[in-house]
Short mmCIF file of C-alpha atoms in Angstrom, two decimals:
data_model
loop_
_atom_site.label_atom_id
_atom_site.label_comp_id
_atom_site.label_asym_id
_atom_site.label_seq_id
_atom_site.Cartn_x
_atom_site.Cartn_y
_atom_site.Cartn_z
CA UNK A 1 0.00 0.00 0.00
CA UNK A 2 1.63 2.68 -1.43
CA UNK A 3 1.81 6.31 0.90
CA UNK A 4 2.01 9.88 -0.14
CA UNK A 5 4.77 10.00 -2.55
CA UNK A 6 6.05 14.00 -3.53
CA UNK A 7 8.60 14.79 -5.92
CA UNK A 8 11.51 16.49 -6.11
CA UNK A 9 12.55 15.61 -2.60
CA UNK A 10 14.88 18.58 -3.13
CA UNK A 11 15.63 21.39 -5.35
CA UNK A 12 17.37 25.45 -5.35
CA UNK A 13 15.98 27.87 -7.87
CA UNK A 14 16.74 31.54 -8.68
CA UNK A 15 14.48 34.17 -7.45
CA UNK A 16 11.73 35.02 -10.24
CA UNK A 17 11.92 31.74 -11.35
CA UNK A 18 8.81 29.36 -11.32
CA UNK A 19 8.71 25.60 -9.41
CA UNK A 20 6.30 22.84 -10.08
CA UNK A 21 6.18 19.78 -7.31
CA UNK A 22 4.28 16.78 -7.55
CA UNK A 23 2.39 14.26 -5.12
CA UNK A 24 0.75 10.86 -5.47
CA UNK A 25 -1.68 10.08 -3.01
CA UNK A 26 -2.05 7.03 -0.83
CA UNK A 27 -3.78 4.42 -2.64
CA UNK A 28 -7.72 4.87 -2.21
CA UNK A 29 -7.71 8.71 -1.64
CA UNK A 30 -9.17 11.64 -3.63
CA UNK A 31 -8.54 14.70 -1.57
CA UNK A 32 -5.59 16.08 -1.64
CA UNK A 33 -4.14 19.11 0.35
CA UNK A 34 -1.11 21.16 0.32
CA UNK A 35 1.11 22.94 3.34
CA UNK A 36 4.13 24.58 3.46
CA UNK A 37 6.56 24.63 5.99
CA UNK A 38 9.30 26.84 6.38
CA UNK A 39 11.78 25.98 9.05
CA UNK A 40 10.96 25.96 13.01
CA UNK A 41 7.29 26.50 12.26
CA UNK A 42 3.84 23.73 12.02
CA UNK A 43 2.72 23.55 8.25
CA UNK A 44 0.33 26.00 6.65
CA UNK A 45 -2.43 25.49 4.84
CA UNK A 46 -1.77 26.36 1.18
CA UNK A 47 -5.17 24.72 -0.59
CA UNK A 48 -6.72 21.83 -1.23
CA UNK A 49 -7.80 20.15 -4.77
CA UNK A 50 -11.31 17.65 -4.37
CA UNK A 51 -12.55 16.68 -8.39
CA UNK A 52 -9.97 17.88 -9.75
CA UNK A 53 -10.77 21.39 -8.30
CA UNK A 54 -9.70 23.50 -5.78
CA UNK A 55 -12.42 23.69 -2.73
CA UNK A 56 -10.46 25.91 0.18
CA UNK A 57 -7.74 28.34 0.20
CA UNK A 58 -4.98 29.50 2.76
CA UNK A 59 -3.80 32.66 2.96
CA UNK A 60 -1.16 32.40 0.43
CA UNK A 61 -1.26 34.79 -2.78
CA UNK A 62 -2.23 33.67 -5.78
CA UNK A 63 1.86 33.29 -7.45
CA UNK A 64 0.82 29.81 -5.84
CA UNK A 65 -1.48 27.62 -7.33
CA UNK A 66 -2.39 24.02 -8.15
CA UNK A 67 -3.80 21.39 -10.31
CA UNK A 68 -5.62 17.89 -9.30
CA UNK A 69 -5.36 15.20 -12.38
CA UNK A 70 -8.38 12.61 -13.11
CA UNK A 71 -6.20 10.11 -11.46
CA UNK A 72 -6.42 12.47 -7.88
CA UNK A 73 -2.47 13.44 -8.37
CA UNK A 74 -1.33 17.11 -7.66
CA UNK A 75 1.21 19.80 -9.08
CA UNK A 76 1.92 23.17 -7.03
CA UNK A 77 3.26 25.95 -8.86
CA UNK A 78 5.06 28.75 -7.16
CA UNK A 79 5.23 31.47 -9.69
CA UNK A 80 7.84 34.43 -9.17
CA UNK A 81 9.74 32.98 -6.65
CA UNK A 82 10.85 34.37 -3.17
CA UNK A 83 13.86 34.35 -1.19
CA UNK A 84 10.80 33.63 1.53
CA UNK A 85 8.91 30.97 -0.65
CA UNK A 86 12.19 28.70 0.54
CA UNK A 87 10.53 25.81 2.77
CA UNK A 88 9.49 22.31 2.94
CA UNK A 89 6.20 21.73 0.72
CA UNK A 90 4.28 18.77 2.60
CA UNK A 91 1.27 17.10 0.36
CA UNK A 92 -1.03 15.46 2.32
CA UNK A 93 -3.92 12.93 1.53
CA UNK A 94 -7.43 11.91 2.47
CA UNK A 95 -10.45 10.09 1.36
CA UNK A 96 -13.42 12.18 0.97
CA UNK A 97 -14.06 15.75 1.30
CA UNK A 98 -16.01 16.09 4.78
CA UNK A 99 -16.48 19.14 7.34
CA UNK A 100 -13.96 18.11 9.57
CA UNK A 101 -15.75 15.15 10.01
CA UNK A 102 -12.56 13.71 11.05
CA UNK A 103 -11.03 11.66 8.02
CA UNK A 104 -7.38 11.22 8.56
CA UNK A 105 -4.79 13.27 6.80
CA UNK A 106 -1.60 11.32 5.76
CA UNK A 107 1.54 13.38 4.71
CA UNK A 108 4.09 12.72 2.14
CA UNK A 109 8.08 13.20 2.82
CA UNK A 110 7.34 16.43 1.60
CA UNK A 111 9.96 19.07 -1.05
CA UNK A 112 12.65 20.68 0.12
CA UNK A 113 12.59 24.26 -2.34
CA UNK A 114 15.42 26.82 -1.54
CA UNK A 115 15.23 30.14 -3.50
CA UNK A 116 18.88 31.35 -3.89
CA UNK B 1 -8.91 33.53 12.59
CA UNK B 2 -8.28 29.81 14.27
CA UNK B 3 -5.52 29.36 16.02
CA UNK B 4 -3.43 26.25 17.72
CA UNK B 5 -1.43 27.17 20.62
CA UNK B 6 0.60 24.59 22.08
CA UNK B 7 3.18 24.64 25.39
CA UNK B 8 5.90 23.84 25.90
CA UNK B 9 7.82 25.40 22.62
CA UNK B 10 10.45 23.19 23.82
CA UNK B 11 11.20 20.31 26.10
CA UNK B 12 14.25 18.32 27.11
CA UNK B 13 14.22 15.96 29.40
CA UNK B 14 16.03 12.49 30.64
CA UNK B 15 15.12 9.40 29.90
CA UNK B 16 12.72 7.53 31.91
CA UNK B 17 10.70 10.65 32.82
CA UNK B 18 6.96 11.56 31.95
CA UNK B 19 5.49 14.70 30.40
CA UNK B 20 3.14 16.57 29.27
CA UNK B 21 2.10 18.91 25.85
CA UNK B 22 -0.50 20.69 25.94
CA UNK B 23 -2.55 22.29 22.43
CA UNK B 24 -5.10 24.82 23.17
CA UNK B 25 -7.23 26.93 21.32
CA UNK B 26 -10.29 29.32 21.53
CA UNK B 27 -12.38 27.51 18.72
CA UNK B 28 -14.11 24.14 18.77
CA UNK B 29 -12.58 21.76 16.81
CA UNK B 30 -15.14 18.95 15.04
CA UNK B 31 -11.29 16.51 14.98
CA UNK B 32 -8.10 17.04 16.04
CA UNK B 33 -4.66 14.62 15.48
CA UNK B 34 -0.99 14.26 16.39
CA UNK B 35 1.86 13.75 14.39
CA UNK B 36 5.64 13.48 15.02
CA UNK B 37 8.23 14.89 12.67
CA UNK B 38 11.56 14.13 12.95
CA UNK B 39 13.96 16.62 10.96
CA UNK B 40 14.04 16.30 6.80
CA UNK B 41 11.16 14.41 7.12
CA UNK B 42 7.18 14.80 6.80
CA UNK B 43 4.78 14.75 9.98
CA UNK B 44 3.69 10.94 10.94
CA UNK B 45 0.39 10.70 12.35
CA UNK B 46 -0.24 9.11 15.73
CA UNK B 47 -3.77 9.52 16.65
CA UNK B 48 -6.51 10.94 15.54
CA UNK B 49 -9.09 11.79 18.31
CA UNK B 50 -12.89 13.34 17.49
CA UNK B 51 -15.26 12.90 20.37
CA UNK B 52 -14.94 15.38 23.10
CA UNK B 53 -13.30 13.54 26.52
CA UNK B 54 -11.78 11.07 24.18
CA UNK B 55 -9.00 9.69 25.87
CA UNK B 56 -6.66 7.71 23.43
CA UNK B 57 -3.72 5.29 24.20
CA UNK B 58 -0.41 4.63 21.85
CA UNK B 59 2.01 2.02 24.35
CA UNK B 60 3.30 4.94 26.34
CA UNK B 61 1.64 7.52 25.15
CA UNK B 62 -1.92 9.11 26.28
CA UNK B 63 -3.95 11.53 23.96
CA UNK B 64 -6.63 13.24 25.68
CA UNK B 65 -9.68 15.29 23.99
CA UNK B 66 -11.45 18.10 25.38
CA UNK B 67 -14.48 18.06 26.72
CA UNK B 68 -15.86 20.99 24.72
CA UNK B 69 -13.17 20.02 22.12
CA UNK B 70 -10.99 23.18 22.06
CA UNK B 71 -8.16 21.44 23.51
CA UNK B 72 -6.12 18.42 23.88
CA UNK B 73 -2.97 16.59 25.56
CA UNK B 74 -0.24 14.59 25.07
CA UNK B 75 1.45 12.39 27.97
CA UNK B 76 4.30 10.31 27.40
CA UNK B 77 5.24 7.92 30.11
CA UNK B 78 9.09 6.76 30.86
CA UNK B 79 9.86 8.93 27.82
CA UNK B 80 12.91 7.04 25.44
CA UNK B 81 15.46 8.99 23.28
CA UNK B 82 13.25 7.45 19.90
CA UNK B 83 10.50 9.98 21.04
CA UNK B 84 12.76 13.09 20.20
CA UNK B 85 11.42 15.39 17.65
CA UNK B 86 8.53 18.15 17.18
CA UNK B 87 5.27 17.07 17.91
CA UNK B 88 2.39 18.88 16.31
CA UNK B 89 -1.19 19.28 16.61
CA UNK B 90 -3.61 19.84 13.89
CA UNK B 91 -7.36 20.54 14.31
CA UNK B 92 -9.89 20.53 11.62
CA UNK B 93 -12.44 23.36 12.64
CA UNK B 94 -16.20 22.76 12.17
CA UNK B 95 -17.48 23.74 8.49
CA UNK B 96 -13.85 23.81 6.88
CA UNK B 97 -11.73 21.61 5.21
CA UNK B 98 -8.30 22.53 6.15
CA UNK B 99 -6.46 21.48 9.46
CA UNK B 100 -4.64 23.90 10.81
CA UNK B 101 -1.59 23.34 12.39
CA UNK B 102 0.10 24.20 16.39
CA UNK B 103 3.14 25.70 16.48
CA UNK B 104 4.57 23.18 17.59
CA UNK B 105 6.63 21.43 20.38
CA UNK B 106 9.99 20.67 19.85
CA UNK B 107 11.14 17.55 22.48
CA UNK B 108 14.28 16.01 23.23
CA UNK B 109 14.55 12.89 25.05
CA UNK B 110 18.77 12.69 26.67
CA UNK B 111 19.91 9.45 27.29
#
């Protein structure tokens, strides 16, 4: 039973430039969510993709967006990077798409960006 | 705007010993779960705990639920140097979709 699988596990870009990082799901979910990290903080909410669309939004400006494929996979884009966009990028997976009805969020290794 | 507060920031302790983290907030949470992230790594879930006075149990570990759900605990009994690392909580507020994350406690366990 395959987890949360992301890709690139690591990667440095150049500021302005634009990133694209990719998750699988665990096997059997459909909802997937994305959170970044940056170092010596808890993850924050970035979005999350349900259908292949995006159904909530963090409070992170729109340079950052997403896409969910037919077979529930997800790519984040980070356009115009920032010295500050440097952090871990944790994908996260879930069946369903509840009200906090409690369905378990499993996380992924996660992407290591650094904007030089 | 929801937020996770948990104490203490940072712990370190000897082995054998117990203690205590505590994740509080001033909104109602409909779920709420622990995870444990150890550095270059992503979080690992431990428990995942939705009724209010829940009261969970991992081999040495205890996770409690609040009552009115705004808050929760984590004991750890005879703590081992394997339970180093930040622990996290992460509620999902009623009538959202997102869990939002505590700031996090950052333990170390000396041998």
């Amino acid at each position: 039973d395959a987890g949360v699988t992301q890709s690139p596990t690591h990667l440095i870009k150049t500021r302005g430039q634009q990133v694209t990082l990719r998750c699988s799901p665990k096997s059997g979910h459909d909802t997937v969510s994305w959170y970044q990290q940056a170092l010596g903080q808890g993850p924050q909410f970035i979005f999350q993709y349900y259908e292949e669309e995006e159904r909530q939004r963090g409070n992170f400006p729109d340079r950052f967006s997403g896409h969910q494929f037919p077979n529930y996979s997800s790519e984040l884009n980070v356009n115009a990077l920032l010295l500050g966009d440097s952090a871990l990028y944790l994908c996260a997976s879930s069946l369903g798409y509840r009200k906090g009805s409690g369905n378990t969020i499993y996380f992924g290794e996660g992407s290591w960006l650094t904007v030089v | 705007t929801q937020l996770l507060e948990q104490s203490p920031q940072f712990l370190s302790i000897q082995e054998g010993e117990n203690l205590t983290v505590y994740c509080n907030s001033s909104s109602v949470f409909s779920s709420l779960q622990w995870y444990r992230q150890e550095p270059g790594e992503g979080p690992v879930l431990l428990v995942t705990v939705v009724t209010g006075g829940e009261v969970k149990k991992l081999k040495r570990l205890t996770f409690q639920f609040g009552d009115a759900r705004k808050d929760s605990s984590l004991h750890i009994t005879a703590a081992q140097p394997g339970d180093t690392g930040l622990y996290l909580c992460a509620g999902a507020a009623s009538g959202t979709y997102k869990y939002i994350f505590g700031t996090g406690t950052r333990l170390k366990v000396l041998a």
